[in-house]
PDB file of C-alpha atoms in Angstrom:
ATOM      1  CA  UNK A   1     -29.367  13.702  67.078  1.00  0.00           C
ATOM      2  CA  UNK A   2     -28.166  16.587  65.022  1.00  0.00           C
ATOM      3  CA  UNK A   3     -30.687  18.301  62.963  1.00  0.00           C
ATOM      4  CA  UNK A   4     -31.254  21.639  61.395  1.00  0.00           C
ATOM      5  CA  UNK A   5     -34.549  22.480  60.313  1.00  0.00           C
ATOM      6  CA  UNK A   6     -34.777  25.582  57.813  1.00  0.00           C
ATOM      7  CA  UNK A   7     -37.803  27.847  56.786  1.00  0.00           C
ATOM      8  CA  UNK A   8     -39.875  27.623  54.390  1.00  0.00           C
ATOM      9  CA  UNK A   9     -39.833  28.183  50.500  1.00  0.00           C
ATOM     10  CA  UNK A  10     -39.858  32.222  49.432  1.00  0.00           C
ATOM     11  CA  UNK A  11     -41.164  33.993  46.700  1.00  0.00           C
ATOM     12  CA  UNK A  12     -39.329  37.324  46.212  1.00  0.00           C
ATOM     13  CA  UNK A  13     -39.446  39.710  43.489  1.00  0.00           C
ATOM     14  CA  UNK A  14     -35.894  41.371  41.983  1.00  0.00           C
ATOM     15  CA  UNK A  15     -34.256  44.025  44.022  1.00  0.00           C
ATOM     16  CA  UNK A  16     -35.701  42.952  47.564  1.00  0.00           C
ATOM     17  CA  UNK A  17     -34.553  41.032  49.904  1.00  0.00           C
ATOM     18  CA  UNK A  18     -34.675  37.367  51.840  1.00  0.00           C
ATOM     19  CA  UNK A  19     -34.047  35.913  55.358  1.00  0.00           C
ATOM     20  CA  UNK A  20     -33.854  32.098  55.658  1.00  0.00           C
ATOM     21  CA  UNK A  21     -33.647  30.913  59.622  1.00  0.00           C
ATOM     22  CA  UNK A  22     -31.760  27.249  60.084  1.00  0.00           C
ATOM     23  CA  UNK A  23     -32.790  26.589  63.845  1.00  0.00           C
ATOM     24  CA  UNK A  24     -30.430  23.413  65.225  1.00  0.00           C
ATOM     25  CA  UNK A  25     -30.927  20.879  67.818  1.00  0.00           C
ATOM     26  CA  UNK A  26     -28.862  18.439  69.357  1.00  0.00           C
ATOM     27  CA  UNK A  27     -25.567  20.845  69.525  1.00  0.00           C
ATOM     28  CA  UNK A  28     -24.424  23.821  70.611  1.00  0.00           C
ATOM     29  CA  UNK A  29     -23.576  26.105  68.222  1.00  0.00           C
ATOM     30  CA  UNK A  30     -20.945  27.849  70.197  1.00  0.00           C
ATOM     31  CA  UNK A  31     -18.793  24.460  69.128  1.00  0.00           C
ATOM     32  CA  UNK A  32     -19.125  24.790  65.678  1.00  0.00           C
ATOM     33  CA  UNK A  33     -18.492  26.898  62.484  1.00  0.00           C
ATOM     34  CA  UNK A  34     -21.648  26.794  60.535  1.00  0.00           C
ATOM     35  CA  UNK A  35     -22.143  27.520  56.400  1.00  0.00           C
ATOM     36  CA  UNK A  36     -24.802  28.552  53.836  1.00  0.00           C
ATOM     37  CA  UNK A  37     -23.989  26.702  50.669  1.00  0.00           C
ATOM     38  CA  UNK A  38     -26.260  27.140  47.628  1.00  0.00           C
ATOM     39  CA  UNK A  39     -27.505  25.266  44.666  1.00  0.00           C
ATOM     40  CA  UNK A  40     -28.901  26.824  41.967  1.00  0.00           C
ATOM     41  CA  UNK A  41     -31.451  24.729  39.220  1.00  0.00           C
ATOM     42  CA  UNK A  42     -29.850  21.665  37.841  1.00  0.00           C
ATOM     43  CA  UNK A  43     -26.290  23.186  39.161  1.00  0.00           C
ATOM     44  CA  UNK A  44     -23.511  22.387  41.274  1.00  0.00           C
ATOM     45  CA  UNK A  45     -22.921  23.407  45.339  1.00  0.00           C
ATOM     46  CA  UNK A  46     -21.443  26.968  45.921  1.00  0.00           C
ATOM     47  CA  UNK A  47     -20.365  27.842  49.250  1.00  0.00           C
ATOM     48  CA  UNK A  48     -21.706  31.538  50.706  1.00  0.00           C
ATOM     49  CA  UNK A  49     -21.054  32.212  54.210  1.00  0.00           C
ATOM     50  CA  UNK A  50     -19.272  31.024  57.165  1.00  0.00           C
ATOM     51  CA  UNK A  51     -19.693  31.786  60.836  1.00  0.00           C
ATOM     52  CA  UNK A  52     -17.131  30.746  63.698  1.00  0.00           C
ATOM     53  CA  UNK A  53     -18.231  29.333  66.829  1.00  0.00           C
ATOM     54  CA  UNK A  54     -18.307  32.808  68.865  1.00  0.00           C
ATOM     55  CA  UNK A  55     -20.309  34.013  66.295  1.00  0.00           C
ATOM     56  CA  UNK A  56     -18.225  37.509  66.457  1.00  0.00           C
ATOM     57  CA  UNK A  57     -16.783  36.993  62.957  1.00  0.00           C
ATOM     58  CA  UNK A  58     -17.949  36.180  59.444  1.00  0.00           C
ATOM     59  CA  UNK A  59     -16.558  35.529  56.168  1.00  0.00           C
ATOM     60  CA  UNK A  60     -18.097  35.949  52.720  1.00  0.00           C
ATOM     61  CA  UNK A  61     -17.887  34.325  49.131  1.00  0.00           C
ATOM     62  CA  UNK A  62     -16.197  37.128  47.362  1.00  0.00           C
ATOM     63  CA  UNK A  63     -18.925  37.296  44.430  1.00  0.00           C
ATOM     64  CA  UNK A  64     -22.123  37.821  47.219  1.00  0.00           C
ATOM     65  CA  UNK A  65     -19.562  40.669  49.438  1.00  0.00           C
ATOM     66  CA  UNK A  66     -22.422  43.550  49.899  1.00  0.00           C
ATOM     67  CA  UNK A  67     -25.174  41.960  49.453  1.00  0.00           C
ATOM     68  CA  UNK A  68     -25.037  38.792  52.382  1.00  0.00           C
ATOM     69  CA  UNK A  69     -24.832  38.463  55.911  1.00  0.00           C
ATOM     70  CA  UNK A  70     -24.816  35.751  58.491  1.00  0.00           C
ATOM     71  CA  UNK A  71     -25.829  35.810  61.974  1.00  0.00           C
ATOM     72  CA  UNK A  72     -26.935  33.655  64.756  1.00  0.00           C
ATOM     73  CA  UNK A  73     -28.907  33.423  67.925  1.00  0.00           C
ATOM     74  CA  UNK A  74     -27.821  30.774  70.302  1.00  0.00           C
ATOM     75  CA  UNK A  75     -30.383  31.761  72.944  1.00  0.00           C
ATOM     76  CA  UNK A  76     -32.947  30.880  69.904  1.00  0.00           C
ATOM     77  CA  UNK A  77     -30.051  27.827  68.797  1.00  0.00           C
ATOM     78  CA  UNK A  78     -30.647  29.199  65.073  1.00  0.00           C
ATOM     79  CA  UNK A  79     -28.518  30.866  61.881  1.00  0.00           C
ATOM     80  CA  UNK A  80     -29.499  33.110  59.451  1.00  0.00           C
ATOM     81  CA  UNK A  81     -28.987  34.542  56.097  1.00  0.00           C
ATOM     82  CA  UNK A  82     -29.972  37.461  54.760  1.00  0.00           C
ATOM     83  CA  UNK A  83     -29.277  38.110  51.110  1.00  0.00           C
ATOM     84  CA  UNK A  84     -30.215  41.742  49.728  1.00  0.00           C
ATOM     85  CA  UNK A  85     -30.665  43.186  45.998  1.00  0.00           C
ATOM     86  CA  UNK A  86     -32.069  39.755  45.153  1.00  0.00           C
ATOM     87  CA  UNK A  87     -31.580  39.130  41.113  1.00  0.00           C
ATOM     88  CA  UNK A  88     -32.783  36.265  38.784  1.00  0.00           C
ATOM     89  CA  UNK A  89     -29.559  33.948  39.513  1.00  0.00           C
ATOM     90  CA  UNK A  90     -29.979  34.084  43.317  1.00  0.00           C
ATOM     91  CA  UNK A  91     -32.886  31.638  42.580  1.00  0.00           C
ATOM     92  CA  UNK A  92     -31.724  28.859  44.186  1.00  0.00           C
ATOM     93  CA  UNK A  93     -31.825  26.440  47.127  1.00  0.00           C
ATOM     94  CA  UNK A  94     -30.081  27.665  50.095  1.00  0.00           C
ATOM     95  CA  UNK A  95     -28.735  24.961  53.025  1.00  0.00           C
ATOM     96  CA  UNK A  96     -27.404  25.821  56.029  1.00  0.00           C
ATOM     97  CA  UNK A  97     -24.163  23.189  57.105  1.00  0.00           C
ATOM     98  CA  UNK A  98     -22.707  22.544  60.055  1.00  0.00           C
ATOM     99  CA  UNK A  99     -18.613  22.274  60.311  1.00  0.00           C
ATOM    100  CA  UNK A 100     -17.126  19.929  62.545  1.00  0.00           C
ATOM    101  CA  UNK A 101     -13.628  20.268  61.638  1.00  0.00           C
ATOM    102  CA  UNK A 102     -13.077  18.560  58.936  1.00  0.00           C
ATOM    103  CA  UNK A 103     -15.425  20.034  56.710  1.00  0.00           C
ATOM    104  CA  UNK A 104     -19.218  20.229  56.780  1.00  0.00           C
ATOM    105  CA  UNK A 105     -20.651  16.703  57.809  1.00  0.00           C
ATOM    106  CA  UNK A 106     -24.281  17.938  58.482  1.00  0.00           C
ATOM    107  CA  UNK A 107     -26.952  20.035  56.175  1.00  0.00           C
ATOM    108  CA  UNK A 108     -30.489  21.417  56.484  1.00  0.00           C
ATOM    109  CA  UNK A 109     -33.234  20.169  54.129  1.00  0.00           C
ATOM    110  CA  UNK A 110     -32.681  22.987  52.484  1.00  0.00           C
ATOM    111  CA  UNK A 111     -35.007  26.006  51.656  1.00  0.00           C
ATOM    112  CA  UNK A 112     -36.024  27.104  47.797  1.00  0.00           C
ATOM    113  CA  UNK A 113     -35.692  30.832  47.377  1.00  0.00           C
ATOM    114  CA  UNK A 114     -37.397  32.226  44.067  1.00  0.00           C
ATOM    115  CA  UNK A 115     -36.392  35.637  42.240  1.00  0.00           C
ATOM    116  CA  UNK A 116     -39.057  36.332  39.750  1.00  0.00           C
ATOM    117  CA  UNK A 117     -40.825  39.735  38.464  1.00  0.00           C
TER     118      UNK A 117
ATOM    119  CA  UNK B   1      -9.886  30.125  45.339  1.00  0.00           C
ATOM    120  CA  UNK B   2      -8.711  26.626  45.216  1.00  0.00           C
ATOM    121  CA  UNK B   3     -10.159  25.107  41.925  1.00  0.00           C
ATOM    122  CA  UNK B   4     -11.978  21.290  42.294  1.00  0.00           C
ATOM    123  CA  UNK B   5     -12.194  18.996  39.408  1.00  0.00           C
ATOM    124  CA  UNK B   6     -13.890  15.963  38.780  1.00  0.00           C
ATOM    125  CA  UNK B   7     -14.246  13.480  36.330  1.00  0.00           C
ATOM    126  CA  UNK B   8     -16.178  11.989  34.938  1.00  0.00           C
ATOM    127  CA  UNK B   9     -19.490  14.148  34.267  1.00  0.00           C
ATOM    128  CA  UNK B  10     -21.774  10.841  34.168  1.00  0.00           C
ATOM    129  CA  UNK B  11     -20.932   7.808  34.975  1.00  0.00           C
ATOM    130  CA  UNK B  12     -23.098   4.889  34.201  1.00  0.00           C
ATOM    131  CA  UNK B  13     -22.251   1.166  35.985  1.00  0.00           C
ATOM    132  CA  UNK B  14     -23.662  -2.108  35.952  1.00  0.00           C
ATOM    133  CA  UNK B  15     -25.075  -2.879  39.631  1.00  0.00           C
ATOM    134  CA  UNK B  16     -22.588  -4.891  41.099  1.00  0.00           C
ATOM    135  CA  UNK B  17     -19.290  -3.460  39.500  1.00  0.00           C
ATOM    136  CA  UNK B  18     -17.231  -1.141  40.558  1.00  0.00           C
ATOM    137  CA  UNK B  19     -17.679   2.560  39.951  1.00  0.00           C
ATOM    138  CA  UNK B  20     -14.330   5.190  40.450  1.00  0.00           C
ATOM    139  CA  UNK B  21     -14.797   8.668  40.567  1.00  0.00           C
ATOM    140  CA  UNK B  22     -11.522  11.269  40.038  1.00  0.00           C
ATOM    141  CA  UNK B  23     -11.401  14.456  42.203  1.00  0.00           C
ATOM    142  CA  UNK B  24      -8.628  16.838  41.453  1.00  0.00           C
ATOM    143  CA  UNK B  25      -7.387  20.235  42.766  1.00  0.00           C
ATOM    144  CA  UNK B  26      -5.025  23.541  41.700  1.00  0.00           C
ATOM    145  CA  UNK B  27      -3.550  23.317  44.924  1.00  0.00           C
ATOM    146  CA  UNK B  28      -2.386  21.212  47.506  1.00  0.00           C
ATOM    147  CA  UNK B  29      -4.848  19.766  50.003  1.00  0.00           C
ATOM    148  CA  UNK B  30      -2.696  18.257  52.855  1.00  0.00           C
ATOM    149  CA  UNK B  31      -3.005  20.661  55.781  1.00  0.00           C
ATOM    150  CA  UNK B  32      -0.026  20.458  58.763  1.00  0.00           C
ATOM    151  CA  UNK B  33      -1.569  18.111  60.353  1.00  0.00           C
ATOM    152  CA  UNK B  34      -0.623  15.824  57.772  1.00  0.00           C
ATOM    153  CA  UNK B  35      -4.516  14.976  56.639  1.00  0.00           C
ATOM    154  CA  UNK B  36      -5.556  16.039  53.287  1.00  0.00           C
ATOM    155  CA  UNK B  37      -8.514  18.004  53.614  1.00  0.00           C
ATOM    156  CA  UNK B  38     -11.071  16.600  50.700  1.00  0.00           C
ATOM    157  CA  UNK B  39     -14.249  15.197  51.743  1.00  0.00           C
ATOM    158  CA  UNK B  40     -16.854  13.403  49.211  1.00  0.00           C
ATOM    159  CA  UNK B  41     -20.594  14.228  49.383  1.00  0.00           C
ATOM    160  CA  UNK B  42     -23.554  12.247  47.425  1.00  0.00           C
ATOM    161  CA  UNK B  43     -27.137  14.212  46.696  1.00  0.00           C
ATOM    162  CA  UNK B  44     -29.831  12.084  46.062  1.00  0.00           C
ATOM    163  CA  UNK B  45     -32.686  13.425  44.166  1.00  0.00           C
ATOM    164  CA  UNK B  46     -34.191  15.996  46.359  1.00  0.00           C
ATOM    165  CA  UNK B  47     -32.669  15.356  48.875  1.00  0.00           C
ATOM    166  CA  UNK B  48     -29.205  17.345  50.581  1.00  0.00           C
ATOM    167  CA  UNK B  49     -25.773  16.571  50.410  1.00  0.00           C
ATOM    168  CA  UNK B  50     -24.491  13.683  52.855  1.00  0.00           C
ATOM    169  CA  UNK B  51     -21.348  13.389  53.722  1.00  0.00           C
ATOM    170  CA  UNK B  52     -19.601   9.592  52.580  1.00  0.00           C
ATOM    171  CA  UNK B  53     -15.956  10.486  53.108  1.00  0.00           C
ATOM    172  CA  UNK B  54     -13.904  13.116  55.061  1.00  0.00           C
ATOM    173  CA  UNK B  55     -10.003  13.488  55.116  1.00  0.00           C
ATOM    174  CA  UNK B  56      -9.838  11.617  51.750  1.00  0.00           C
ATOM    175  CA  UNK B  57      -9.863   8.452  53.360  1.00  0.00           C
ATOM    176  CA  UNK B  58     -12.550   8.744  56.536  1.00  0.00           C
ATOM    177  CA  UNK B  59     -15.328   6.715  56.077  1.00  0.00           C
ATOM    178  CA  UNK B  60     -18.300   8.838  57.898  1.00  0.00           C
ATOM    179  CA  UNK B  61     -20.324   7.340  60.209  1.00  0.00           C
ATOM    180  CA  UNK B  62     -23.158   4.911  58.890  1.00  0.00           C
ATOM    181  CA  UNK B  63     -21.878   4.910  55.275  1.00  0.00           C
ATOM    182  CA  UNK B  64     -21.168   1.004  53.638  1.00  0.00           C
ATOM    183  CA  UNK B  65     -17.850  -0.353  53.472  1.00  0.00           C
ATOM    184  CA  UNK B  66     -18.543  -0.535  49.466  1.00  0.00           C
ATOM    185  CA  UNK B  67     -17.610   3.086  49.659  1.00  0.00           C
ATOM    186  CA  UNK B  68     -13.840   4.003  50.194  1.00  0.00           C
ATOM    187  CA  UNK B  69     -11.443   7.036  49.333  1.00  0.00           C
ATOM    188  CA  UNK B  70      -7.920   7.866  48.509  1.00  0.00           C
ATOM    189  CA  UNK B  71      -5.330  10.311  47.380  1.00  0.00           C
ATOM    190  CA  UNK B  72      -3.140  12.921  48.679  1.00  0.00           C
ATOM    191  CA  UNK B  73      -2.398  16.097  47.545  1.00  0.00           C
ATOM    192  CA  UNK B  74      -3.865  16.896  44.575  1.00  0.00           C
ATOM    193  CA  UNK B  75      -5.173  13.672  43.334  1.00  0.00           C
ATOM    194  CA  UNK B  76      -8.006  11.677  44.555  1.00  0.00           C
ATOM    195  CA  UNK B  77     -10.449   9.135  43.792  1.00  0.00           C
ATOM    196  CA  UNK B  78     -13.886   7.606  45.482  1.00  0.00           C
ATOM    197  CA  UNK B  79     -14.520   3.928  45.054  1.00  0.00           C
ATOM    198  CA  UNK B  80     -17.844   2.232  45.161  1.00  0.00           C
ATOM    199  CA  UNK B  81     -16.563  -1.563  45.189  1.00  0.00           C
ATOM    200  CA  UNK B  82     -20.245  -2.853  43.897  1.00  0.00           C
ATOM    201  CA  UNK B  83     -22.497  -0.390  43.089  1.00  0.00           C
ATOM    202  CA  UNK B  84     -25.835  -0.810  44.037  1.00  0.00           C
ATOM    203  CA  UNK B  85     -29.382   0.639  43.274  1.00  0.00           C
ATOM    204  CA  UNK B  86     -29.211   3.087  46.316  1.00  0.00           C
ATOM    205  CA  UNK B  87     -26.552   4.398  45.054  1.00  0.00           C
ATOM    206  CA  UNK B  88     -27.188   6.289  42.317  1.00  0.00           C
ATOM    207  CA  UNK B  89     -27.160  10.389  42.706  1.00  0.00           C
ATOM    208  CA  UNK B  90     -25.052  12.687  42.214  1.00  0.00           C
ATOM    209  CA  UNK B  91     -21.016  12.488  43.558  1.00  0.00           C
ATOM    210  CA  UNK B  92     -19.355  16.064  44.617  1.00  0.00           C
ATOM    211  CA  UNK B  93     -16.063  16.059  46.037  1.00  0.00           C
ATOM    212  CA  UNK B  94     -15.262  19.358  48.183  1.00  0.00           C
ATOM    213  CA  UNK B  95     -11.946  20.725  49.823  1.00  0.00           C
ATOM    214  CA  UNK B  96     -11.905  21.841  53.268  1.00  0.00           C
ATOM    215  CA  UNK B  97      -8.829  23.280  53.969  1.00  0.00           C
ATOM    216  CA  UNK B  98      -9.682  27.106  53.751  1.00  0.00           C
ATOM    217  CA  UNK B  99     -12.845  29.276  52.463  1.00  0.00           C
ATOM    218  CA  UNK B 100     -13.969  29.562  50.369  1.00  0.00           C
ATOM    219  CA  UNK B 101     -14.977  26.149  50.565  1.00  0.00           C
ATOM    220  CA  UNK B 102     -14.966  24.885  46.760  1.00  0.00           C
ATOM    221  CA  UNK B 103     -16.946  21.802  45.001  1.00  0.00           C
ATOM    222  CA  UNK B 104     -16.149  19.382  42.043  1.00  0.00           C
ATOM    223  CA  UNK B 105     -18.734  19.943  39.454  1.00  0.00           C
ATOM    224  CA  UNK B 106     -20.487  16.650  39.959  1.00  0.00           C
ATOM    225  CA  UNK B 107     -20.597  12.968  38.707  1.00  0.00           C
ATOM    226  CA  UNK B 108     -23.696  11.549  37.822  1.00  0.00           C
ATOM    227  CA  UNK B 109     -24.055   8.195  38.760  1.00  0.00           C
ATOM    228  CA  UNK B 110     -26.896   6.138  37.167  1.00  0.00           C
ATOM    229  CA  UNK B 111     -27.601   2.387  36.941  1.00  0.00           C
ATOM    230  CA  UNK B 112     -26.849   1.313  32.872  1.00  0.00           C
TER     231      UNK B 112
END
Protein backbone atom coordinates (compact mmCIF):
# COMPACT_ATOMS: atom_id res chain seq x y z
CA UNK A 1 0.00 0.00 0.00
CA UNK A 2 1.07 3.57 -0.29
CA UNK A 3 3.13 4.90 2.45
CA UNK A 4 5.63 7.61 3.04
CA UNK A 5 7.69 7.42 5.95
CA UNK A 6 9.54 10.82 6.94
CA UNK A 7 12.62 11.49 9.27
CA UNK A 8 12.79 12.19 12.36
CA UNK A 9 12.05 15.30 14.65
CA UNK A 10 14.98 18.27 14.36
CA UNK A 11 16.25 20.64 16.61
CA UNK A 12 17.82 23.60 14.76
CA UNK A 13 18.98 26.81 15.98
CA UNK A 14 18.01 30.33 13.91
CA UNK A 15 19.89 31.04 10.77
CA UNK A 16 20.85 27.29 9.86
CA UNK A 17 19.42 25.05 8.01
CA UNK A 18 17.13 21.60 7.77
CA UNK A 19 16.69 18.56 5.44
CA UNK A 20 13.63 16.33 6.04
CA UNK A 21 13.76 12.93 3.68
CA UNK A 22 9.99 11.41 2.88
CA UNK A 23 11.12 7.91 1.43
CA UNK A 24 7.77 6.19 -0.41
CA UNK A 25 6.78 2.73 -1.06
CA UNK A 26 4.21 1.18 -2.96
CA UNK A 27 4.48 3.80 -6.08
CA UNK A 28 6.59 5.15 -8.33
CA UNK A 29 7.26 8.48 -8.00
CA UNK A 30 7.88 9.15 -11.61
CA UNK A 31 3.73 8.99 -11.70
CA UNK A 32 3.14 11.50 -9.37
CA UNK A 33 3.54 15.22 -8.33
CA UNK A 34 4.51 15.20 -4.75
CA UNK A 35 4.11 18.34 -1.96
CA UNK A 36 5.54 19.60 1.37
CA UNK A 37 2.69 21.20 3.21
CA UNK A 38 3.31 22.64 6.70
CA UNK A 39 1.57 23.20 9.94
CA UNK A 40 2.73 25.39 12.29
CA UNK A 41 1.55 25.11 16.41
CA UNK A 42 -2.14 25.11 16.84
CA UNK A 43 -2.38 26.53 13.01
CA UNK A 44 -3.83 25.78 9.82
CA UNK A 45 -2.10 23.68 6.58
CA UNK A 46 0.16 25.85 4.26
CA UNK A 47 1.30 24.41 1.15
CA UNK A 48 5.39 24.81 0.33
CA UNK A 49 6.64 22.95 -2.52
CA UNK A 50 5.65 20.95 -5.41
CA UNK A 51 7.58 18.56 -7.60
CA UNK A 52 6.27 17.04 -11.04
CA UNK A 53 6.65 13.55 -11.85
CA UNK A 54 10.08 13.96 -13.92
CA UNK A 55 11.32 15.60 -11.12
CA UNK A 56 13.08 18.30 -13.61
CA UNK A 57 10.87 21.15 -12.34
CA UNK A 58 9.77 22.72 -9.07
CA UNK A 59 7.55 25.31 -7.88
CA UNK A 60 7.65 27.35 -4.67
CA UNK A 61 5.16 29.12 -2.17
CA UNK A 62 6.00 32.65 -2.99
CA UNK A 63 6.67 33.67 0.83
CA UNK A 64 9.59 30.58 1.31
CA UNK A 65 11.20 31.65 -2.67
CA UNK A 66 15.13 31.67 -1.55
CA UNK A 67 15.15 29.93 1.15
CA UNK A 68 13.43 26.15 -0.03
CA UNK A 69 14.11 23.53 -2.32
CA UNK A 70 12.71 20.20 -3.30
CA UNK A 71 14.33 17.30 -4.76
CA UNK A 72 14.01 13.65 -5.18
CA UNK A 73 15.80 10.40 -5.66
CA UNK A 74 13.83 7.72 -7.32
CA UNK A 75 16.74 5.26 -7.33
CA UNK A 76 16.45 5.85 -3.31
CA UNK A 77 12.17 6.22 -4.01
CA UNK A 78 12.47 9.38 -1.55
CA UNK A 79 11.74 13.50 -1.52
CA UNK A 80 13.31 16.05 0.19
CA UNK A 81 13.19 19.46 1.58
CA UNK A 82 15.64 21.59 2.44
CA UNK A 83 14.70 24.86 4.07
CA UNK A 84 17.68 27.44 4.75
CA UNK A 85 17.95 30.71 7.08
CA UNK A 86 15.68 28.83 9.48
CA UNK A 87 13.72 31.59 11.81
CA UNK A 88 11.35 31.17 14.86
CA UNK A 89 8.04 30.77 12.59
CA UNK A 90 9.51 27.94 10.47
CA UNK A 91 8.84 25.87 13.67
CA UNK A 92 6.49 23.70 12.48
CA UNK A 93 5.49 20.22 11.29
CA UNK A 94 6.45 19.52 7.83
CA UNK A 95 4.47 16.51 5.65
CA UNK A 96 5.37 15.41 2.57
CA UNK A 97 1.90 14.59 0.14
CA UNK A 98 1.51 12.75 -2.64
CA UNK A 99 -0.75 14.19 -5.75
CA UNK A 100 -2.73 11.94 -7.69
CA UNK A 101 -4.55 14.29 -9.78
CA UNK A 102 -7.01 15.52 -8.07
CA UNK A 103 -5.28 16.91 -5.29
CA UNK A 104 -3.13 15.33 -2.59
CA UNK A 105 -4.90 12.05 -1.32
CA UNK A 106 -1.83 10.68 0.63
CA UNK A 107 0.55 12.33 3.55
CA UNK A 108 3.58 11.34 5.63
CA UNK A 109 3.30 11.16 9.44
CA UNK A 110 4.78 14.12 9.38
CA UNK A 111 8.15 15.36 10.89
CA UNK A 112 8.40 18.29 13.80
CA UNK A 113 11.09 20.78 12.92
CA UNK A 114 12.10 23.18 15.92
CA UNK A 115 13.76 26.79 15.50
CA UNK A 116 14.95 27.81 18.87
CA UNK A 117 18.21 29.83 20.16
CA UNK B 1 -3.49 32.98 -4.67
CA UNK B 2 -6.94 31.66 -4.61
CA UNK B 3 -8.39 32.56 -1.10
CA UNK B 4 -10.39 29.42 0.94
CA UNK B 5 -12.98 30.14 3.47
CA UNK B 6 -14.71 28.19 5.86
CA UNK B 7 -17.25 28.43 8.26
CA UNK B 8 -17.86 27.78 10.93
CA UNK B 9 -14.61 28.01 13.27
CA UNK B 10 -16.10 25.29 15.82
CA UNK B 11 -18.72 23.41 15.43
CA UNK B 12 -20.16 21.43 18.22
CA UNK B 13 -23.05 18.47 17.38
CA UNK B 14 -24.95 16.09 19.23
CA UNK B 15 -23.73 12.43 18.15
CA UNK B 16 -26.19 11.34 15.87
CA UNK B 17 -27.24 14.70 14.10
CA UNK B 18 -26.13 16.10 11.35
CA UNK B 19 -23.12 18.37 11.17
CA UNK B 20 -22.60 20.90 7.74
CA UNK B 21 -19.54 22.52 7.17
CA UNK B 22 -19.32 25.74 4.46
CA UNK B 23 -16.18 25.99 2.23
CA UNK B 24 -15.94 29.03 0.08
CA UNK B 25 -13.47 30.48 -2.49
CA UNK B 26 -12.37 34.08 -4.36
CA UNK B 27 -12.35 32.28 -7.43
CA UNK B 28 -13.87 29.78 -9.40
CA UNK B 29 -13.00 26.13 -8.81
CA UNK B 30 -14.47 24.19 -11.83
CA UNK B 31 -11.51 23.28 -14.02
CA UNK B 32 -12.32 22.32 -18.05
CA UNK B 33 -12.92 19.23 -17.34
CA UNK B 34 -16.02 20.23 -15.86
CA UNK B 35 -15.01 18.90 -12.07
CA UNK B 36 -14.63 21.43 -9.45
CA UNK B 37 -11.42 21.00 -7.95
CA UNK B 38 -12.09 21.22 -3.89
CA UNK B 39 -11.25 18.33 -1.86
CA UNK B 40 -12.09 18.04 2.09
CA UNK B 41 -9.44 16.75 4.54
CA UNK B 42 -10.07 15.79 8.44
CA UNK B 43 -6.86 15.84 11.07
CA UNK B 44 -7.35 13.97 13.97
CA UNK B 45 -5.37 14.83 16.95
CA UNK B 46 -1.87 14.02 16.05
CA UNK B 47 -2.42 12.53 13.50
CA UNK B 48 -2.11 13.89 9.39
CA UNK B 49 -4.57 15.07 7.15
CA UNK B 50 -6.81 12.28 5.37
CA UNK B 51 -8.42 12.86 2.57
CA UNK B 52 -12.71 12.35 2.92
CA UNK B 53 -13.73 14.03 -0.32
CA UNK B 54 -12.10 14.96 -3.70
CA UNK B 55 -13.81 16.81 -6.70
CA UNK B 56 -16.41 18.26 -4.25
CA UNK B 57 -18.44 15.36 -4.48
CA UNK B 58 -15.86 12.09 -4.56
CA UNK B 59 -16.18 10.11 -1.73
CA UNK B 60 -12.39 8.68 -1.20
CA UNK B 61 -11.85 5.33 -0.80
CA UNK B 62 -12.71 3.72 2.71
CA UNK B 63 -14.46 6.87 4.04
CA UNK B 64 -18.45 6.20 5.50
CA UNK B 65 -21.31 7.01 3.48
CA UNK B 66 -22.30 9.48 6.56
CA UNK B 67 -19.82 11.73 4.87
CA UNK B 68 -20.89 13.48 1.53
CA UNK B 69 -19.96 16.79 -0.43
CA UNK B 70 -21.37 19.36 -2.71
CA UNK B 71 -21.10 22.62 -4.50
CA UNK B 72 -19.76 24.07 -7.57
CA UNK B 73 -17.94 26.94 -8.18
CA UNK B 74 -17.43 28.87 -5.42
CA UNK B 75 -19.71 27.43 -2.89
CA UNK B 76 -19.46 24.24 -1.08
CA UNK B 77 -20.46 22.34 1.82
CA UNK B 78 -19.39 18.81 3.66
CA UNK B 79 -22.13 16.83 5.29
CA UNK B 80 -21.73 14.39 8.09
CA UNK B 81 -25.43 12.84 8.04
CA UNK B 82 -24.94 11.47 11.89
CA UNK B 83 -22.04 12.43 13.46
CA UNK B 84 -20.36 10.08 15.43
CA UNK B 85 -17.58 9.89 18.17
CA UNK B 86 -14.80 9.12 15.54
CA UNK B 87 -15.51 11.89 14.05
CA UNK B 88 -14.49 14.62 15.79
CA UNK B 89 -11.10 16.60 14.53
CA UNK B 90 -10.51 19.12 12.72
CA UNK B 91 -12.36 19.79 8.95
CA UNK B 92 -10.04 21.71 6.19
CA UNK B 93 -11.33 22.11 2.86
CA UNK B 94 -8.46 22.72 0.12
CA UNK B 95 -8.60 23.73 -3.69
CA UNK B 96 -6.69 21.89 -6.16
CA UNK B 97 -6.93 23.50 -9.22
CA UNK B 98 -3.49 25.39 -9.38
CA UNK B 99 -0.50 26.14 -6.77
CA UNK B 100 -0.31 27.31 -4.69
CA UNK B 101 -2.46 24.86 -3.24
CA UNK B 102 -4.62 26.90 -0.54
CA UNK B 103 -6.59 25.62 2.77
CA UNK B 104 -9.82 26.75 4.64
CA UNK B 105 -8.81 27.80 8.04
CA UNK B 106 -10.38 24.88 9.81
CA UNK B 107 -13.65 23.71 11.58
CA UNK B 108 -13.44 22.23 14.77
CA UNK B 109 -15.66 19.56 15.25
CA UNK B 110 -16.30 18.35 18.85
CA UNK B 111 -19.01 16.15 20.43
CA UNK B 112 -21.48 18.80 22.69
Amino acid sequence: QVQMVQSGAEVKKPGASVQISCKTSGFALNDYFMHWVRQAPGQGLEWMAIINPAGNSTSYAQKLQGRVSMSRDTSMHTVYLELTSLRSDDTAVYYCARDFGEGIDSWGQGTLVTVSS
Amino acid sequence: DIVMTQSPLSLPVTPGEPASISCRSNQSLLYKNGYDYLNWYLQKPGQAPQLLISLASRRASGVPHRFSGSGSGTDFTLTISRLEAEDVGIYYCMQALETPLTFGGGTKVEIK
